XYZ file of C-alpha atoms in Angstrom:
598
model
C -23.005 -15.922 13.712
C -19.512 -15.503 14.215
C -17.161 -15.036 17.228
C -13.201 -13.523 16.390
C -10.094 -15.053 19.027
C -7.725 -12.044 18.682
C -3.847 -13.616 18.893
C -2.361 -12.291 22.281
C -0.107 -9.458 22.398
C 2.684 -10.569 23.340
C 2.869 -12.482 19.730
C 5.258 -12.252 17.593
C 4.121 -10.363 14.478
C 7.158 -9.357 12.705
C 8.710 -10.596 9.642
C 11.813 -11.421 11.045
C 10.347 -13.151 14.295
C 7.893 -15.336 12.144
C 10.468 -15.977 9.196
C 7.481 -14.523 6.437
C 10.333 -14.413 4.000
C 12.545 -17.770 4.920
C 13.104 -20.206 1.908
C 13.675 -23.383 4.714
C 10.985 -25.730 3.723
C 11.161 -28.861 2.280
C 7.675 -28.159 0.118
C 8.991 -25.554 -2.903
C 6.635 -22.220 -3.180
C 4.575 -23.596 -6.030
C 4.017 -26.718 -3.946
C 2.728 -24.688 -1.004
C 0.536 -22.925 -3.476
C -0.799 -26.321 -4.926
C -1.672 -27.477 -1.686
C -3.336 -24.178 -0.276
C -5.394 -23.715 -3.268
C -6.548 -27.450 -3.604
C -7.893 -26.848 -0.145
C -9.759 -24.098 -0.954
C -11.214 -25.815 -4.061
C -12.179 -28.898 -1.616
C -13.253 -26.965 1.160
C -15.686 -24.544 -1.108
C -17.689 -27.717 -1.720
C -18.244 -28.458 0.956
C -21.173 -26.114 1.565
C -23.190 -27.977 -1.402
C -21.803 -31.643 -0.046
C -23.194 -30.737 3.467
C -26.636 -30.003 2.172
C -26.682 -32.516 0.532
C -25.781 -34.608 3.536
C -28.278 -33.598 5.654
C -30.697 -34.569 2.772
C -29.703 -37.615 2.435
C -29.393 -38.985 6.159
C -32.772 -36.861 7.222
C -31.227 -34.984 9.139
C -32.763 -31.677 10.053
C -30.321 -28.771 7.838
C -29.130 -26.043 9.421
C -28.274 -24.127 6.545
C -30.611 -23.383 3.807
C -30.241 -24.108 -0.276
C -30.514 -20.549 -1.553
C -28.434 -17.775 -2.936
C -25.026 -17.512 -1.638
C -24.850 -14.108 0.854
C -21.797 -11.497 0.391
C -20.091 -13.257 3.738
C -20.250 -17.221 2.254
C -19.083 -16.160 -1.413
C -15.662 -17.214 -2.227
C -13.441 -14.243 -2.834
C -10.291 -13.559 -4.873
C -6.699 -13.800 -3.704
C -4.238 -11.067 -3.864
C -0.782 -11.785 -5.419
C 2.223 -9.559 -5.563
C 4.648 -9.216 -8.862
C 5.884 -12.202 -8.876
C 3.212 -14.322 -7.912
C 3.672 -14.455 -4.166
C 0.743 -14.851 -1.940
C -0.396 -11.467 0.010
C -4.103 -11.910 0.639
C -6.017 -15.777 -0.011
C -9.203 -17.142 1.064
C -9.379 -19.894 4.090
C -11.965 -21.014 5.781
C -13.416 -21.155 9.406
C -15.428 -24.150 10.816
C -18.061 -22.836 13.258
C -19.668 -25.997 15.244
C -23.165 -25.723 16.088
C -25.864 -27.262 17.787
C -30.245 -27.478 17.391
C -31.185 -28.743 20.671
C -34.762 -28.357 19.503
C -34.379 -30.938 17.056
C -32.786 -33.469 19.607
C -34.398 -36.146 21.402
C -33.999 -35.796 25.012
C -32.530 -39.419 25.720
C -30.550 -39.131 22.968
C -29.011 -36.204 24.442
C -26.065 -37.948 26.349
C -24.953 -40.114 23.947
C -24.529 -36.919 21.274
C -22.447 -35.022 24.027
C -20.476 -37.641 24.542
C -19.642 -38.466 20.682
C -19.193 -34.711 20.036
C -17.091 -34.130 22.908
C -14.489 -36.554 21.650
C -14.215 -33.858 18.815
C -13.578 -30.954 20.879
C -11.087 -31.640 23.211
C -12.025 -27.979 25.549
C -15.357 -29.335 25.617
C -16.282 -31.946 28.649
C -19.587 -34.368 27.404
C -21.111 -32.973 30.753
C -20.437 -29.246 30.103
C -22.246 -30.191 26.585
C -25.027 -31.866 27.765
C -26.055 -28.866 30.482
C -25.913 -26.948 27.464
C -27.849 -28.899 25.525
C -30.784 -29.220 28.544
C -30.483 -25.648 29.357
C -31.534 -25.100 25.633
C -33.867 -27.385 24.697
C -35.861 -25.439 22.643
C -32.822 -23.347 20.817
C -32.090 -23.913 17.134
C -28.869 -22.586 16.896
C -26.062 -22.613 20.065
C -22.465 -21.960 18.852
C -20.476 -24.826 20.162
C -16.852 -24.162 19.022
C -16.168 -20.973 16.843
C -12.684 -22.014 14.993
C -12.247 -25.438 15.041
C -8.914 -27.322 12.399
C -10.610 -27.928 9.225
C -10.299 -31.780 9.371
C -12.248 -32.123 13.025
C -14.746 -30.344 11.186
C -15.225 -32.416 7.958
C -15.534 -35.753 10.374
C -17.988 -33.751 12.795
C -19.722 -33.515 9.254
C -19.395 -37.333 7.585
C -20.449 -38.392 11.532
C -24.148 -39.413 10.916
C -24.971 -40.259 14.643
C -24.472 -36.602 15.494
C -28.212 -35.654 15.220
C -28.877 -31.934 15.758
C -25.431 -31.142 15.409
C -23.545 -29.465 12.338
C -21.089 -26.864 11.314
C -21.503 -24.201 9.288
C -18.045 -22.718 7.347
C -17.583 -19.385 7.020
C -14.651 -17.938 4.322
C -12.000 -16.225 5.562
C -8.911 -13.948 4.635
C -5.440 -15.067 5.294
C -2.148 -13.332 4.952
C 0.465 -15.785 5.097
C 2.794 -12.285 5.230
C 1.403 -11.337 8.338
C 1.893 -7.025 8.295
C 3.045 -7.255 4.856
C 1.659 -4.437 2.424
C -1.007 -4.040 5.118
C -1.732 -0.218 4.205
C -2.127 -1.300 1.065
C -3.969 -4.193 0.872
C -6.205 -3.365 3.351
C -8.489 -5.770 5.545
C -11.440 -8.248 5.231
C -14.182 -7.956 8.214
C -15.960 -11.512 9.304
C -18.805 -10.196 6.554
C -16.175 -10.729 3.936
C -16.175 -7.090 3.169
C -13.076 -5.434 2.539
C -11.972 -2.139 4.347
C -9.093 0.038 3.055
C -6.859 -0.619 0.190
C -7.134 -2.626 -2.699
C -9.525 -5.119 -0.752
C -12.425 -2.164 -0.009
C -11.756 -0.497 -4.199
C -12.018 -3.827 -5.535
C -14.643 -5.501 -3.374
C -17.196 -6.224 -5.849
C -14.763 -7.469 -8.301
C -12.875 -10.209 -6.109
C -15.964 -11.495 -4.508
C -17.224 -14.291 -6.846
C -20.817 -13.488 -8.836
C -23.341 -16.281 -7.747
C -24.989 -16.407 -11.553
C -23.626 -13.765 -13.855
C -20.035 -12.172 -14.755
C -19.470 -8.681 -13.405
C -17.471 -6.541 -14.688
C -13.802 -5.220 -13.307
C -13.921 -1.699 -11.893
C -11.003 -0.325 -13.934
C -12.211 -0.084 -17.423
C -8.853 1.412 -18.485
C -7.532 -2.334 -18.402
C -6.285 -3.911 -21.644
C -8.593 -7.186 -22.179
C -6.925 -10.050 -23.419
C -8.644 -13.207 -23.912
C -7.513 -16.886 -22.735
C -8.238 -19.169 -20.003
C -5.904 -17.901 -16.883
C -3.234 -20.649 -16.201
C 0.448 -20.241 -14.307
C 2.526 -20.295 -17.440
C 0.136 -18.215 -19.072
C -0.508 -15.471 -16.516
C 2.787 -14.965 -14.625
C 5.472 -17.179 -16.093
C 8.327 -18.705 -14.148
C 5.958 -17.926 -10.875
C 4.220 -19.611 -8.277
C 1.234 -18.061 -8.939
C -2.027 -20.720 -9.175
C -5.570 -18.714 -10.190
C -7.757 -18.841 -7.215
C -11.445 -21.139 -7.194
C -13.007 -17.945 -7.142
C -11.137 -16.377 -10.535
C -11.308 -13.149 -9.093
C -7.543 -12.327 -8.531
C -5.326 -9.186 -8.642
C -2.019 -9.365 -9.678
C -0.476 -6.685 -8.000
C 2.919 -4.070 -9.510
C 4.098 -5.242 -5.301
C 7.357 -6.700 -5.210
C 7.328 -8.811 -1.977
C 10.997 -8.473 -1.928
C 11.292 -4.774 -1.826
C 8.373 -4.156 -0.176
C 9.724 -6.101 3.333
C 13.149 -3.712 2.523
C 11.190 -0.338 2.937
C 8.815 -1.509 5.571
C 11.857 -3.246 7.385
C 14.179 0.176 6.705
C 11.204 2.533 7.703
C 10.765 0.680 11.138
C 14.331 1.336 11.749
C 14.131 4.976 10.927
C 11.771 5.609 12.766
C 12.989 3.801 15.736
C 16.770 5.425 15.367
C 15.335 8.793 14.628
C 12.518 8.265 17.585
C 9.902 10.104 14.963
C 6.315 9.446 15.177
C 5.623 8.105 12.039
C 6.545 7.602 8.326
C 6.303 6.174 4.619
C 8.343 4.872 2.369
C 7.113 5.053 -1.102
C 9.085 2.888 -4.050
C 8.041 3.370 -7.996
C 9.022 2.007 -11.464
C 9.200 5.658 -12.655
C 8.750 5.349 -16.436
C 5.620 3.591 -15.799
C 4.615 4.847 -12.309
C 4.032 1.004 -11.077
C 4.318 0.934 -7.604
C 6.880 -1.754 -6.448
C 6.352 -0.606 -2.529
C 4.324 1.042 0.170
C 4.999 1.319 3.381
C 3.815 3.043 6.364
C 4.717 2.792 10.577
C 3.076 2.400 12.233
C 1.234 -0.645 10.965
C -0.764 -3.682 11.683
C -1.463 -7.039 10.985
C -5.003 -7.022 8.687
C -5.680 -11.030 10.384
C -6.082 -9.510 13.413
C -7.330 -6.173 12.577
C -9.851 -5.735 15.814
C -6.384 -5.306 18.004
C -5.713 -2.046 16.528
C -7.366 1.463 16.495
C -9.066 2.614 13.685
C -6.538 5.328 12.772
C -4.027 2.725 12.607
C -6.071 1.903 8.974
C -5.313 4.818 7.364
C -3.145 4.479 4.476
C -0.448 7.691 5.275
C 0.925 7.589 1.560
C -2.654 8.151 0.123
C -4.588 9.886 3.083
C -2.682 11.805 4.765
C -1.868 15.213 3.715
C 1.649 17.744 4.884
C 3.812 20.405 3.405
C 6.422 18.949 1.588
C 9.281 21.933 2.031
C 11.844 22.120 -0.167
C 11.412 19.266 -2.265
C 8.818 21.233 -3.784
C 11.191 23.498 -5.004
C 11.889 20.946 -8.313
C 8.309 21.796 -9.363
C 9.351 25.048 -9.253
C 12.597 25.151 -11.018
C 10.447 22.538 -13.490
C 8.020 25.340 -14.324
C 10.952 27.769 -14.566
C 12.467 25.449 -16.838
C 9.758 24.805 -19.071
C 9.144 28.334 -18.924
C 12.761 29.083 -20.674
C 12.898 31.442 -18.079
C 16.042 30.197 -16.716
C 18.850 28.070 -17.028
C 21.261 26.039 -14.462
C 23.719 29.405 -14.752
C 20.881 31.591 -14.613
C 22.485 34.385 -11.986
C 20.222 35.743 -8.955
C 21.070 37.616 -5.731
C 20.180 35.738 -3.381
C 19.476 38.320 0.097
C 18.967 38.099 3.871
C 15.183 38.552 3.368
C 12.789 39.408 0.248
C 9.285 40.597 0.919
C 6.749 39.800 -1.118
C 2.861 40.593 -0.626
C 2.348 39.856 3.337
C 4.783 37.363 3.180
C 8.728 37.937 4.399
C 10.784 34.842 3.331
C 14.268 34.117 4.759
C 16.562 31.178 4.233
C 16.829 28.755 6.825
C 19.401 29.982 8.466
C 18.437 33.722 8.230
C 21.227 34.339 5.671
C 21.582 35.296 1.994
C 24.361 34.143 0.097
C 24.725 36.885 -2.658
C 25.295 35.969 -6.218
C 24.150 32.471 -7.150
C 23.071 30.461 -10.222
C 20.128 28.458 -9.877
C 22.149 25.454 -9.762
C 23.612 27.048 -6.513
C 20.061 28.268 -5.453
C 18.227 24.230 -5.823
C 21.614 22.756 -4.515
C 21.629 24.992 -1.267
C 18.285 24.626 -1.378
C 17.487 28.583 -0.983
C 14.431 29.704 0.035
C 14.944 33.273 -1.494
C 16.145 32.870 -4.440
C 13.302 29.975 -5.262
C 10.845 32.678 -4.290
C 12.014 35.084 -6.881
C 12.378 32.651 -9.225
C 8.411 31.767 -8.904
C 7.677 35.599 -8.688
C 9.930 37.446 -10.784
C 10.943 34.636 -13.749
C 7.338 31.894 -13.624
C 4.368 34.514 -12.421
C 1.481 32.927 -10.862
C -0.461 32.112 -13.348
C 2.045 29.579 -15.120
C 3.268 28.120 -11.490
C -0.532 27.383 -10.816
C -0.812 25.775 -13.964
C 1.921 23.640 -13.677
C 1.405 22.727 -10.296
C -1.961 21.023 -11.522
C -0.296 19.641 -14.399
C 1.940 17.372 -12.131
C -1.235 16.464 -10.368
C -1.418 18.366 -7.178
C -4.726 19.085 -5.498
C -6.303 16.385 -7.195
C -6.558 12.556 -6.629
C -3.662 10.880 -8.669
C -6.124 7.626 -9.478
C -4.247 4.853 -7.389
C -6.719 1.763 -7.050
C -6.705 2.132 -3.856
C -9.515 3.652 -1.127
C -9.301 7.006 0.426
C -6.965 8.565 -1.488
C -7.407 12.682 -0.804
C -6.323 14.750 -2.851
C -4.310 17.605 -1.516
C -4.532 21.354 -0.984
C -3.619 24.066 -3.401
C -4.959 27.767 -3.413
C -4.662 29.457 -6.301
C -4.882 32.597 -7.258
C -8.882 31.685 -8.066
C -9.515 30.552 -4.719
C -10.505 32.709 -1.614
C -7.630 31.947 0.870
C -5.420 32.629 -1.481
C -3.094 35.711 -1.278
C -0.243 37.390 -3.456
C 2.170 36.231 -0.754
C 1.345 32.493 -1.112
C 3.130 32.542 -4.225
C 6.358 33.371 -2.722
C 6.105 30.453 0.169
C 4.327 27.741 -1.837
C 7.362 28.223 -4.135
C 9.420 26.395 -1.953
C 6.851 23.695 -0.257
C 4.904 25.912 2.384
C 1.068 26.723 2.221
C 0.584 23.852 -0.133
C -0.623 20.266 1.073
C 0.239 16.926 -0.565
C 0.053 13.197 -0.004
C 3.413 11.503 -0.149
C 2.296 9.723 -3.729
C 1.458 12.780 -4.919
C 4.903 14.271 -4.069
C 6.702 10.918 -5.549
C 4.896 11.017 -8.868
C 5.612 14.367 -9.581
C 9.096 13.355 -9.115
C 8.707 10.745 -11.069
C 7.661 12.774 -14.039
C 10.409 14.184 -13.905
C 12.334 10.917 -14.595
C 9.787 10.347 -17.151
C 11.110 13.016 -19.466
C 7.689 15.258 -18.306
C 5.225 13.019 -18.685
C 2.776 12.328 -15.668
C 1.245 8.997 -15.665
C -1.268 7.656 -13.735
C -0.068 5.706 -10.034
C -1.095 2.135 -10.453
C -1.209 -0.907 -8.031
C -2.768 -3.598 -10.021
C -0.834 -5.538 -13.193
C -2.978 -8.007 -13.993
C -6.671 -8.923 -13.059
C -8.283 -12.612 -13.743
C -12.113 -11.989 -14.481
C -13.237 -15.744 -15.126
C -11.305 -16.474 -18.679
C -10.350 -12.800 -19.063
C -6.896 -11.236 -17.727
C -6.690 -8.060 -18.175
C -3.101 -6.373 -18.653
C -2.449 -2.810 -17.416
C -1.295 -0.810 -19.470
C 1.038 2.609 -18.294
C -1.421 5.671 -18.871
C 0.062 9.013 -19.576
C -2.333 11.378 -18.067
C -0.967 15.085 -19.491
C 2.578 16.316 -19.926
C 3.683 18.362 -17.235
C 6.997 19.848 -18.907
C 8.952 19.124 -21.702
C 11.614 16.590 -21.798
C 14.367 18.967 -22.302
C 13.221 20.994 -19.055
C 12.883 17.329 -17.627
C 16.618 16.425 -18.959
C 17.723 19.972 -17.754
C 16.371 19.423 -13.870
C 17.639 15.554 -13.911
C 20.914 17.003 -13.948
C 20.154 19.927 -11.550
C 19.106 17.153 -9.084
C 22.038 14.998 -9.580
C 24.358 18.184 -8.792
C 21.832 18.708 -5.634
C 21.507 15.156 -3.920
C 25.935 15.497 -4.356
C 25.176 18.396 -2.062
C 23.505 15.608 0.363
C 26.310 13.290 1.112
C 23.961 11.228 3.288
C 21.962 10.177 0.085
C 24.882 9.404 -2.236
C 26.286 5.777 -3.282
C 29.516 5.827 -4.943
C 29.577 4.059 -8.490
C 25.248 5.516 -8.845
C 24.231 9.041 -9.861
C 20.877 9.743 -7.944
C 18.735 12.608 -8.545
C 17.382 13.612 -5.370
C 16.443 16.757 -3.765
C 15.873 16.801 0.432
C 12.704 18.912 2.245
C 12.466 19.772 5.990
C 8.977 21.546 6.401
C 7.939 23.025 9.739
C 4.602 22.004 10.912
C 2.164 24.441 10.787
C 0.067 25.476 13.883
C -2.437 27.730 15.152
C 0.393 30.308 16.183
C 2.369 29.936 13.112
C 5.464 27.376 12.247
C 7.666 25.762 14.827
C 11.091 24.848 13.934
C 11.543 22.217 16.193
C 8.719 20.274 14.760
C 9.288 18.812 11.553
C 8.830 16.505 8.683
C 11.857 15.058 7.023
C 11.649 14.163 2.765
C 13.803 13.026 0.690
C 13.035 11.589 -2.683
C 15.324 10.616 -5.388
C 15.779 8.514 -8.552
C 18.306 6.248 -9.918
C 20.568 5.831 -12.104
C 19.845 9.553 -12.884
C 20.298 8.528 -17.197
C 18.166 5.887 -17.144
C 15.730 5.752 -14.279
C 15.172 2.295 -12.827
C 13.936 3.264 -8.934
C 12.045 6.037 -7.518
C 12.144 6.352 -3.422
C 10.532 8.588 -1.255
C 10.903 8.809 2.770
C 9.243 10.682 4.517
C 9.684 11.012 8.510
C 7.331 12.901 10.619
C 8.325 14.258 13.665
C 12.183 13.275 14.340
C 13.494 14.073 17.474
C 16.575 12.839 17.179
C 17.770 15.881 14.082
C 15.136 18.210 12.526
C 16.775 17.548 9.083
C 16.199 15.878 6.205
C 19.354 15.360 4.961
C 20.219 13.643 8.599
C 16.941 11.342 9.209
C 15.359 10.879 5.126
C 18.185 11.013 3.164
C 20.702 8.170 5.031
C 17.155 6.062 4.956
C 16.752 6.547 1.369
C 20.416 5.082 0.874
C 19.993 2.085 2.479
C 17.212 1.611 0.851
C 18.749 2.082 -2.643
C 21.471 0.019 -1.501
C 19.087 -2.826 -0.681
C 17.744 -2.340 -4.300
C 20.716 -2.692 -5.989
C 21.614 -5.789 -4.103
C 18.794 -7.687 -4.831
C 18.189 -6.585 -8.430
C 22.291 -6.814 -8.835
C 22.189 -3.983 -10.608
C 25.722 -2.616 -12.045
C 27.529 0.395 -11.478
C 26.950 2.932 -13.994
C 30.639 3.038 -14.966
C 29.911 -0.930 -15.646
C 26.376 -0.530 -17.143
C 27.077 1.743 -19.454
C 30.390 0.239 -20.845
C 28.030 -3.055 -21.145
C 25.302 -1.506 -22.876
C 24.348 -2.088 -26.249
């Protein structure tokens, strides 16, 4: 039995106000980790070492010898990159009483010894209680006492009838850090969301035998799981229950887009948004981020929508960024080049569909350089219509893995919207507006690994979470997985450059001395009476440096009030967030780099 104390509201929560991130301590990191984890070593005994207490001083036990329950095994902690501490195990000491089991003249002389335990507790309060339940076997005393009252209420064997039962725990010494993604842990010890409710079974310690890791696409590698060996340099210390993910997170950049998201969406007043950060060779993500958020420790505060993981769950029509999977097709096509010429028109009808450019004008002659760099709607649409044909935009629309789950270890992932031509809400028109983002749902993860195929010379692989896993004396490796090849690396080469000449055309996105490829999408929202332009979502993704991709970002603002834009509200957040990037990882000019490199 189990009662939660939810922290007030008017507590400080953020990273900044609680100093997650400061360095002033005099105990170093590793230290901190020593300590935490010797605890939980200690304190998982102590379920055997009270049995075996009440044993030994006859005392009546209030908790049985059998088979550990889901909610008293000892789960797995959740690291980041590096090592750092996201999600460990603590425990809660729950004081109880058995009246039943008391003698009545004893009765004063227990309330007034436990009482001098629990300072909110008067002996008389204690003593009605006991009278009033004389024949109870369990009242709850104190729900969440400080671990060291409870070990003496425990080695105190003139405290007949009473004991305390300890209950595990998960603790986030980040607070709101990751939260999406990590998801939450419910006073069962069940996780909910995130990598806590997809890897449940596998960080929640087996009470005989071994069970396996849900991933079988994990590279086994023998040896017994140590800090040097697992994550060297790092303050990482294997957990008592040897259960623990080692997750692609990056603590550091993941407070930078949670902390820059806030902002946007606060200085753009929009309703929501995510920031999505990748290693795009590899499609590790370094970052996750979604506002609003909440703090998994005190998940009953917040409403159940608040849960939902927007990257992974939540699905919207990307716009124009979508138009690089159609210049991609186009481009793997041979169908056109970066000088390929078009006329590009005040309207072009196609099927039941009339497309326009945003502003209602054509521009005449362009190139598709001009068309992706002005980001045309027209000209895209003949491009998928007159130069791809449906049949080959379909296909490689699924090849960059739209409309399909993407395979992130993480829970309620959905997996998009496309109608094809085989599917019965489809229409000749939709090929002309899903060109160019419209008619076609996504998840934001979905949109940034396309993208980062592209960086990856065509090749899609698989999103991924998890580095490392500790199974008992097994850690597991991940290894990148290349799940098909969406294009071919000279179409991929072609459109790198295509995108560098387009996010120039953005001057909000650019950092002098970096050449991102980037490409911005404003999509109207759909409604029941058609699109409104005053209600928006804002995208901008991008890559960098453009010749040797380090960093993938997406942003992706829903709702701003403050422009309708992308290239006002996404783009300037995707700067400073590449800015932040390159001053933590120090990384070089290219004009420097590449004079440097070998």
């Amino acid at each position: 039995m189990r009662t939660y104390h939810p922290i007030p509201q008017d507590a400080p929560i953020s990273h900044r106000e609680e100093g997650a991130l400061s360095t002033r301590s005099w105990l170093t990191p590793r230290q901190r980790m020593q300590i935490i984890f010797a605890l939980m070593v200690v304190v998982s005994m102590v379920l055997a070492l009270q049995l075996m207490r009440h044993q030994l001083f006859g005392r009546p036990p209030l908790i049985t010898a059998s088979a550990l329950p889901e909610k008293l095994r000892l789960r797995g902690a959740i690291v980041d990159a590096d090592g750092h501490p996201l999600a460990i195990q603590t425990f809660r000491y729950v004081v109880v009483a058995s009246p039943k089991v008391m003698n009545q003249r004893d009765m004063p002389a227990i309330a007034e010894k436990i009482a001098s335990y629990l300072p909110d507790r008067s002996a008389e309060a204690l003593l009605q209680i006991f009278l009033e339940n004389r024949n109870s076997v369990y009242i709850e005393l104190a729900s969440d006492v400080p671990p060291e009252i409870g070990e003496a209420i425990m080695a105190d064997s003139d405290l007949v009838g009473i004991g305390v039962d300890i209950y595990p725990t998960r603790f986030h010494p980040e607070k709101s850090l990751a939260a999406h993604l990590l998801g939450f842990v419910d006073v069962d010890n069940k996780g909910h969301y995130g990598v806590e409710e997809y890897f449940n079974n596998f960080l929640l310690a087996p009470t005989d035998e071994i069970e396996p890791g849900p991933d079988p696409q994990l590279d086994a590698r023998l040896g017994a799981p140590s800090a040097n060996a697992v994550l060297p340099q790092s303050h990482f210390i294997p957990s008592p229950a040897r259960r623990d993910l080692i997750l692609t997170i990056r603590r550091s950049l993941q407070f930078v887009a949670e902390t820059r998201l806030k902002e946007a969406v606060e200085t753009y007043e929009a309703e929501s948004g995510v920031v999505i950060i990748m290693a795009p060779q590899t499609s590790a993500i370094l970052a996750m981020a979604g506002y609003p958020t909440y703090n998994p420790d005190e998940y009953p505060q917040f409403p159940l929508e608040r849960f939902v993981n927007p990257a992974i769950s939540e699905i919207y029509e990307p716009g124009s960024v979508f138009k690089l999977i159609t210049f991609a097709a186009a481009l793997h096509k041979n169908a056109i080049t970066p000088e390929t010429q078009f006329k590009d028109t005040d309207k072009f009808i196609y099927g039941e569909q009339i497309i326009q450019n945003w502003d209602r004008k054509g521009r005449g002659n362009v190139t598709a350089q001009q068309a992706l760099a002005q980001s045309l709607n027209v000209t895209t649409a003949k491009i998928a219509t007159r130069a791809i044909g449906a049949t080959d935009f379909y296909n490689t629309v699924a090849r960059f893995g739209f409309g399909q789950n993407t395979g992130v270890e993480l829970a309620f992932e959905a997996p998009g919207l496309v109608n094809g031509p085989n599917t019965p809400r489809w229409a000749l028109g939709n090929l002309a507006t899903n060109a160019f983002g419209q008619g076609i749902s996504v998840t934001p993860l979905q949109m940034a690994n396309a993208i980062a195929a592209i960086a990856a010379g065509g090749v899609v692989h698989r999103p991924h979470v998890v580095k490392m896993s500790i199974n008992e004396d097994v850690v597991r490796v991940k290894k990148p997985e290349g799940a098909s090849i969406a294009i071919s690396p000279q179409a991929a080469r072609t459109l790198t450059q295509m995108m560098v000449a387009a996010a120039n055309h953005t001057k909000q996105a650019t950092i002098p001395g970096y050449a991102i490829a980037g490409k911005t999408g404003t999509a109207e929202i759909p409604t029941l009476g058609g699109y409104k332009e005053d209600r928006t979502i804002t995208t901008f993704v991008g890559f960098f440096p453009a010749d040797a991709p380090q960093y993938l970002i997406l942003v992706k603002l829903e709702r701003p009030k403050t422009s309708a834009w992308a290239s006002e509200t996404a783009a300037p957040t995707f700067r400073v967030i590449a800015q932040d990037i390159i001053t933590i990882d120090n990384l070089p000019p290219d004009a420097i780099r590449l004079q440097t490199a070998p």
